């Protein structure tokens, strides 16, 4: 896009925030259900005329099935602690990343909703894992 090879794209926020702030690309909207705190002036796609639109990048820390609950809870607590550290939070905010730091149960529910949402798309497009 910066080179002029494509006119529009939907990409993750972190690599583009500096380009947007430098005026090298023009952001039109964010794909999340709510406005991004790093660029609150940008509307959501839903606000821009596509009601209900939401597509977000998410990252989760997962452990193998059968991991003892106390180990999983300790890992989760440590990840949540780290993403809430002021210096880490400041760096994430500058990149437009908004960590949630939720519970294992909330993450499992998020994954279930994503599978429900995108499963039919994957099947319709006949997408297979390599």
N, CA, C and O of each residue as an XYZ file, in Angstrom:
520
protein
N       0.827     -1.179      0.000
C       0.000      0.000      0.000
C       0.877      1.250      0.000
O       0.623      2.190     -0.753
N       1.888      1.258      0.829
C       2.781      2.421      0.879
C       3.498      2.603     -0.459
O       3.747      3.730     -0.886
N       3.829      1.493     -1.115
C       4.500      1.546     -2.412
C       3.532      1.859     -3.546
O       3.958      2.112     -4.673
N       2.221      1.845     -3.254
C       1.240      2.144     -4.277
C       0.792      0.937     -5.087
O       0.124      1.086     -6.110
N       1.158     -0.266     -4.630
C       0.781     -1.480     -5.353
C      -0.670     -1.872     -5.124
O      -1.285     -2.500     -5.986
N      -1.218     -1.512     -3.986
C      -2.630     -1.767     -3.697
C      -3.257     -0.482     -3.172
O      -2.576      0.366     -2.596
N      -4.555     -0.352     -3.378
C      -5.248      0.869     -2.986
C      -5.827      0.809     -1.579
O      -5.991      1.836     -0.921
N      -6.137     -0.410     -1.121
C      -6.780     -0.547      0.178
C      -6.436     -1.907      0.764
O      -6.215     -2.868      0.027
N      -6.393     -1.986      2.077
C      -6.135     -3.257      2.743
C      -6.712     -3.228      4.142
O      -6.961     -2.162      4.705
N      -6.919     -4.405      4.694
C      -7.262     -4.544      6.108
C      -6.091     -5.275      6.738
O      -5.788     -6.410      6.369
N      -5.437     -4.630      7.680
C      -4.252     -5.211      8.309
C      -4.293     -5.002      9.814
O      -5.099     -4.229     10.332
N      -3.409     -5.705     10.500
C      -3.267     -5.532     11.943
C      -2.810     -4.103     12.240
O      -2.098     -3.492     11.443
N      -3.214     -3.594     13.359
C      -2.896     -2.223     13.737
C      -1.409     -1.955     13.985
O      -0.901     -0.952     13.484
N      -0.679     -2.802     14.735
C       0.689     -2.428     15.119
C       1.610     -1.950     14.004
O       2.270     -0.926     14.177
N       1.688     -2.642     12.862
C       2.636     -2.140     11.859
C       2.191     -0.849     11.177
O       3.015     -0.157     10.579
N       0.915     -0.516     11.256
C       0.433      0.661     10.535
C       0.338      1.932     11.364
O       0.329      3.026     10.799
N       0.267      1.822     12.677
C       0.120      3.033     13.501
C       1.190      4.067     13.163
O       0.846      5.232     12.961
N       2.481      3.698     13.089
C       3.481      4.720     12.733
C       3.265      5.307     11.338
O       3.498      6.495     11.115
N       2.819      4.469     10.403
C       2.584      4.944      9.038
C       1.397      5.902      8.988
O       1.410      6.886      8.248
N       0.375      5.603      9.780
C      -0.805      6.477      9.852
C      -0.409      7.813     10.468
O      -0.746      8.875      9.945
N       0.311      7.747     11.584
C       0.717      8.978     12.277
C       1.663      9.826     11.440
O       1.678     11.050     11.572
N       2.459      9.184     10.571
C       3.388      9.913      9.701
C       2.690     10.426      8.439
O       3.308     11.119      7.632
N       1.417     10.095      8.265
C       0.678     10.546      7.095
C       0.995      9.786      5.816
O       0.672     10.251      4.723
N       1.628      8.612      5.940
C       1.974      7.828      4.749
C       0.798      7.011      4.233
O       0.744      6.671      3.051
N      -0.140      6.699      5.113
C      -1.374      6.018      4.714
C      -2.528      6.692      5.432
O      -2.349      7.317      6.477
N      -3.699      6.556      4.866
C      -4.885      7.139      5.485
C      -5.762      6.008      6.006
O      -6.207      5.150      5.244
N      -6.002      6.019      7.299
C      -6.883      5.029      7.903
C      -8.324      5.485      7.712
O      -8.647      6.656      7.913
N      -9.178      4.556      7.326
C     -10.582      4.874      7.098
C     -11.466      4.463      8.264
O     -12.403      5.177      8.623
N     -11.164      3.299      8.862
C     -11.984      2.772      9.958
C     -11.234      1.629     10.623
O     -10.244      1.126     10.093
N     -11.716      1.231     11.783
C     -11.195      0.055     12.465
C     -12.223     -1.062     12.345
O     -13.421     -0.807     12.219
N     -11.746     -2.296     12.386
C     -12.632     -3.436     12.182
C     -13.238     -3.969     13.476
O     -14.099     -4.848     13.442
N     -12.800     -3.448     14.604
C     -13.334     -3.904     15.893
C     -14.731     -3.339     16.133
O     -15.172     -2.425     15.436
N     -15.416     -3.893     17.125
C     -16.778     -3.450     17.435
C     -16.793     -2.057     18.072
O     -17.789     -1.337     17.993
N     -15.668     -1.688     18.707
C     -15.587     -0.348     19.294
C     -14.330      0.346     18.792
O     -13.403     -0.304     18.306
N     -14.304      1.644     18.909
C     -13.167      2.421     18.442
C     -11.905      2.045     19.215
O     -11.958      1.709     20.398
N     -10.773      2.109     18.522
C      -9.481      1.798     19.135
C      -9.010      2.993     19.949
O      -9.075      4.130     19.482
N      -8.539      2.739     21.157
C      -8.096      3.846     22.009
C      -6.907      4.595     21.410
O      -6.765      5.799     21.621
N      -6.056      3.896     20.668
C      -4.884      4.549     20.064
C      -5.261      5.483     18.922
O      -4.496      6.383     18.575
N      -6.447      5.271     18.334
C      -6.894      6.097     17.211
C      -8.393      6.328     17.356
O      -9.172      5.954     16.479
N      -8.785      6.929     18.439
C     -10.206      7.080     18.751
C     -10.971      7.941     17.748
O     -12.202      7.920     17.723
N     -10.251      8.691     16.929
C     -10.920      9.516     15.911
C     -11.451      8.678     14.754
O     -12.293      9.142     13.986
N     -10.962      7.446     14.627
C     -11.414      6.577     13.532
C     -12.710      5.878     13.890
O     -12.824      5.309     14.975
N     -13.685      5.911     13.000
C     -14.928      5.188     13.257
C     -14.709      3.687     13.087
O     -13.701      3.258     12.526
N     -15.646      2.909     13.569
C     -15.633      1.482     13.292
C     -16.268      1.264     11.920
O     -16.948      2.149     11.401
N     -16.049      0.101     11.341
C     -16.713     -0.203     10.070
C     -18.219     -0.236     10.285
O     -18.986      0.184      9.418
N     -18.645     -0.740     11.453
C     -20.083     -0.755     11.754
C     -20.652      0.663     11.756
O     -21.748      0.894     11.246
N     -19.915      1.606     12.326
C     -20.362      3.005     12.326
C     -20.359      3.595     10.913
O     -21.099      4.531     10.612
N     -19.516      3.031     10.064
C     -19.372      3.544      8.700
C     -20.391      2.976      7.719
O     -20.336      3.275      6.527
N     -21.310      2.169      8.205
C     -22.372      1.707      7.320
C     -22.532      0.210      7.164
O     -23.363     -0.228      6.368
N     -21.774     -0.590      7.889
C     -21.915     -2.048      7.818
C     -22.265     -2.536      9.226
O     -21.392     -3.007      9.954
N     -23.535     -2.424      9.608
C     -23.938     -2.789     10.971
C     -23.534     -4.216     11.347
O     -23.676     -5.150     10.558
N     -23.028     -4.357     12.570
C     -22.664     -5.672     13.081
C     -21.292     -6.161     12.661
O     -20.857     -7.227     13.096
N     -20.593     -5.392     11.812
C     -19.274     -5.837     11.348
C     -18.290     -5.820     12.504
O     -18.185     -4.837     13.237
N     -17.575     -6.920     12.654
C     -16.489     -6.985     13.640
C     -15.513     -8.062     13.216
O     -15.899     -9.207     12.979
N     -14.262     -7.693     13.123
C     -13.193     -8.646     12.875
C     -11.974     -8.133     13.621
O     -11.493     -7.031     13.355
N     -11.482     -8.923     14.546
C     -10.343     -8.479     15.342
C      -9.248     -9.532     15.360
O      -9.513    -10.731     15.271
N      -8.044     -9.072     15.473
C      -6.903     -9.943     15.698
C      -6.892    -10.273     17.178
O      -7.036     -9.390     18.023
N      -6.726    -11.520     17.479
C      -6.588    -11.883     18.880
C      -5.428    -12.842     19.033
O      -5.109    -13.618     18.132
N      -4.816    -12.771     20.179
C      -3.691    -13.636     20.502
C      -3.998    -14.255     21.857
O      -4.360    -13.555     22.803
N      -3.854    -15.546     21.940
C      -4.087    -16.236     23.201
C      -2.906    -17.121     23.532
O      -2.198    -17.600     22.647
N      -2.709    -17.325     24.797
C      -1.683    -18.251     25.250
C      -2.403    -19.541     25.599
O      -3.256    -19.568     26.486
N      -2.053    -20.611     24.894
C      -2.724    -21.890     25.078
C      -1.736    -22.926     25.595
O      -0.537    -22.845     25.331
N      -2.252    -23.889     26.327
C      -1.436    -24.998     26.838
C      -2.042    -26.294     26.319
O      -3.210    -26.323     25.932
N      -1.259    -27.358     26.307
C      -1.788    -28.641     25.825
C      -2.988    -29.112     26.654
O      -3.072    -28.853     27.854
N      -3.913    -29.811     25.984
C      -5.037    -30.414     26.704
C      -4.469    -31.287     27.819
O      -3.443    -31.944     27.645
N      -5.136    -31.287     28.948
C      -4.681    -32.097     30.066
C      -3.696    -31.398     30.985
O      -3.268    -31.972     31.986
N      -3.331    -30.160     30.655
C      -2.450    -29.414     31.559
C      -3.194    -29.234     32.878
O      -4.351    -28.812     32.878
N      -2.550    -29.546     34.001
C      -3.230    -29.380     35.294
C      -3.765    -27.957     35.460
O      -3.098    -26.981     35.115
N      -4.971    -27.864     35.989
C      -5.645    -26.569     36.139
C      -4.788    -25.557     36.896
O      -4.741    -24.386     36.517
N      -4.114    -25.986     37.953
C      -3.302    -25.039     38.738
C      -2.144    -24.478     37.914
O      -1.754    -23.327     38.111
N      -1.598    -25.258     37.010
C      -0.525    -24.767     36.130
C      -1.109    -23.759     35.138
O      -0.536    -22.689     34.928
N      -2.239    -24.098     34.534
C      -2.887    -23.199     33.573
C      -3.264    -21.880     34.247
O      -3.078    -20.810     33.666
N      -3.788    -21.951     35.456
C      -4.177    -20.731     36.173
C      -2.957    -19.878     36.517
O      -3.014    -18.651     36.441
N      -1.862    -20.522     36.891
C      -0.644    -19.782     37.216
C      -0.098    -19.090     35.953
O       0.303    -17.927     35.999
N      -0.089    -19.817     34.836
C       0.355    -19.232     33.572
C      -0.531    -18.051     33.188
O      -0.034    -16.995     32.797
N      -1.839    -18.234     33.300
C      -2.773    -17.158     32.964
C      -2.546    -15.927     33.845
O      -2.515    -14.800     33.351
N      -2.389    -16.152     35.144
C      -2.179    -15.035     36.068
C      -0.910    -14.265     35.718
O      -0.882    -13.038     35.809
N       0.130    -14.979     35.321
C       1.391    -14.318     34.986
C       1.270    -13.517     33.694
O       1.797    -12.408     33.604
N       0.587    -14.061     32.701
C       0.380    -13.328     31.448
C      -0.422    -12.057     31.719
O      -0.070    -10.984     31.229
N      -1.486    -12.174     32.492
C      -2.310    -11.007     32.836
C      -1.470     -9.979     33.586
O      -1.578     -8.784     33.311
N      -0.646    -10.415     34.516
C       0.204     -9.503     35.282
C       1.143     -8.744     34.360
O       1.305     -7.531     34.495
N       1.761     -9.450     33.426
C       2.735     -8.828     32.528
C       2.059     -7.808     31.609
O       2.572     -6.701     31.443
N       0.923     -8.159     31.012
C       0.293     -7.194     30.099
C      -0.256     -5.975     30.826
O      -0.577     -4.968     30.195
N      -0.363     -6.057     32.132
C      -0.830     -4.893     32.904
C       0.304     -4.044     33.466
O       0.045     -3.003     34.070
N       1.552     -4.462     33.282
C       2.681     -3.648     33.750
C       2.668     -2.318     33.001
O       2.476     -2.297     31.785
N       2.870     -1.209     33.711
C       2.790      0.103     33.060
C       3.672      0.256     31.821
O       3.220      0.803     30.815
N       4.914     -0.212     31.871
C       5.791     -0.036     30.705
C       5.355     -0.919     29.535
O       5.474     -0.511     28.379
N       4.861     -2.101     29.815
C       4.355     -2.975     28.756
C       3.073     -2.376     28.180
O       2.891     -2.328     26.964
N       2.197     -1.924     29.058
C       0.930     -1.322     28.621
C       1.177     -0.102     27.736
O       0.492      0.096     26.732
N       2.145      0.697     28.110
C       2.482      1.892     27.324
C       2.938      1.499     25.918
O       2.534      2.126     24.939
N       3.772      0.469     25.814
C       4.259      0.017     24.505
C       3.116     -0.563     23.676
O       3.013     -0.292     22.480
N       2.264     -1.356     24.309
C       1.127     -1.935     23.592
C       0.163     -0.851     23.127
O      -0.324     -0.893     21.997
N      -0.115      0.125     24.001
C      -1.002      1.237     23.629
C      -0.456      1.999     22.423
O      -1.214      2.371     21.527
N       0.853      2.230     22.399
C       1.468      2.968     21.297
C       1.321      2.221     19.974
O       1.295      2.836     18.908
N       1.225      0.894     20.047
C       1.057      0.085     18.831
C      -0.403     -0.124     18.469
O      -0.708     -0.717     17.435
N      -1.306      0.359     19.312
C      -2.722      0.153     19.048
C      -3.222     -1.205     19.499
O      -4.292     -1.644     19.075
N      -2.459     -1.878     20.356
C      -2.846     -3.190     20.871
C      -3.549     -2.995     22.204
O      -3.030     -2.324     23.096
N      -4.728     -3.582     22.335
C      -5.501     -3.432     23.554
C      -5.672     -4.789     24.229
O      -6.630     -5.509     23.947
N      -4.741     -5.141     25.125
C      -4.828     -6.445     25.775
C      -6.030     -6.544     26.695
O      -6.407     -5.585     27.367
N      -6.614     -7.719     26.707
C      -7.783     -7.947     27.547
C      -7.363     -8.568     28.862
O      -7.801     -8.125     29.924
N      -6.521     -9.588     28.807
C      -6.074    -10.247     30.026
C      -7.228    -10.888     30.771
O      -7.439    -10.620     31.954
N      -7.981    -11.741     30.073
C      -9.157    -12.333     30.685
C      -8.863    -13.714     31.273
O      -7.715    -14.157     31.296
N      -9.899    -14.377     31.740
C      -9.741    -15.698     32.344
C      -9.648    -16.772     31.259
O      -9.972    -16.530     30.096
N      -9.207    -17.941     31.657
C      -9.138    -19.069     30.727
C     -10.524    -19.396     30.178
O     -10.670    -19.715     28.998
N     -11.524    -19.317     31.024
C     -12.894    -19.610     30.602
C     -13.382    -18.592     29.577
O     -14.037    -18.960     28.601
N     -13.070    -17.320     29.790
C     -13.465    -16.286     28.837
C     -12.754    -16.476     27.495
O     -13.342    -16.243     26.438
N     -11.491    -16.899     27.542
C     -10.760    -17.143     26.305
C     -11.355    -18.329     25.559
O     -11.500    -18.286     24.337
N     -11.699    -19.383     26.284
C     -12.318    -20.559     25.656
C     -13.642    -20.175     24.999
O     -13.950    -20.643     23.903
N     -14.418    -19.334     25.660
C     -15.694    -18.884     25.081
C     -15.446    -18.031     23.842
O     -16.175    -18.157     22.858
N     -14.437    -17.168     23.869
C     -14.095    -16.351     22.707
C     -13.763    -17.254     21.518
O     -14.241    -17.023     20.408
N     -12.952    -18.276     21.751
C     -12.571    -19.194     20.678
C     -13.809    -19.903     20.131
O     -13.944    -20.052     18.916
N     -14.708    -20.342     21.002
C     -15.946    -20.993     20.543
C     -16.758    -20.054     19.650
O     -17.270    -20.475     18.613
N     -16.880    -18.780     20.050
C     -17.629    -17.812     19.232
C     -16.952    -17.581     17.879
O     -17.631    -17.448     16.861
N     -15.622    -17.533     17.866
C     -14.895    -17.338     16.615
C     -15.098    -18.536     15.683
O     -15.262    -18.365     14.475
N     -15.087    -19.737     16.243
C     -15.319    -20.937     15.429
C     -16.732    -20.905     14.855
O     -16.934    -21.214     13.681
N     -17.703    -20.534     15.676
C     -19.089    -20.436     15.199
C     -19.207    -19.394     14.095
O     -19.917    -19.599     13.111
N     -18.514    -18.288     14.263
C     -18.583    -17.182     13.301
C     -17.897    -17.522     11.981
O     -18.462    -17.296     10.911
N     -16.677    -18.067     12.055
C     -15.889    -18.274     10.851
C     -15.915    -19.701     10.313
O     -15.452    -19.938      9.198
N     -16.441    -20.649     11.070
C     -16.530    -22.030     10.603
C     -17.250    -22.167      9.272
O     -16.736    -22.817      8.362
N     -18.441    -21.563      9.136
C     -19.143    -21.650      7.852
C     -18.360    -21.028      6.689
O     -18.443    -21.512      5.560
N     -17.615    -19.980      6.953
C     -16.809    -19.337      5.913
C     -15.700    -20.289      5.459
O     -15.448    -20.444      4.264
N     -15.051    -20.918      6.425
C     -13.973    -21.860      6.117
C     -14.521    -23.027      5.303
O     -13.907    -23.440      4.319
N     -15.678    -23.563      5.709
C     -16.281    -24.683      4.980
C     -16.701    -24.267      3.570
O     -16.452    -24.997      2.610
N     -17.324    -23.119      3.442
C     -17.785    -22.651      2.128
C     -16.620    -22.431      1.176
O     -16.738    -22.667     -0.026
N     -15.500    -21.982      1.714
C     -14.323    -21.732      0.867
C     -13.451    -22.982      0.729
O     -12.428    -22.958      0.045
N     -13.859    -24.065      1.376
C     -13.119    -25.331      1.329
C     -11.660    -25.148      1.759
O     -10.742    -25.679      1.134
N     -11.471    -24.392      2.828
C     -10.123    -24.135      3.346
C      -9.692    -25.323      4.193
O     -10.436    -25.789      5.056
N      -8.484    -25.804      3.938
C      -7.941    -26.957      4.667
C      -6.645    -26.554      5.349
O      -5.877    -25.757      4.811
N      -6.402    -27.101      6.528
C      -5.139    -26.859      7.221
C      -4.032    -27.648      6.526
O      -4.237    -28.792      6.119
N      -2.877    -27.038      6.394
C      -1.728    -27.736      5.791
C      -0.918    -28.425      6.861
O       0.089    -29.065      6.557
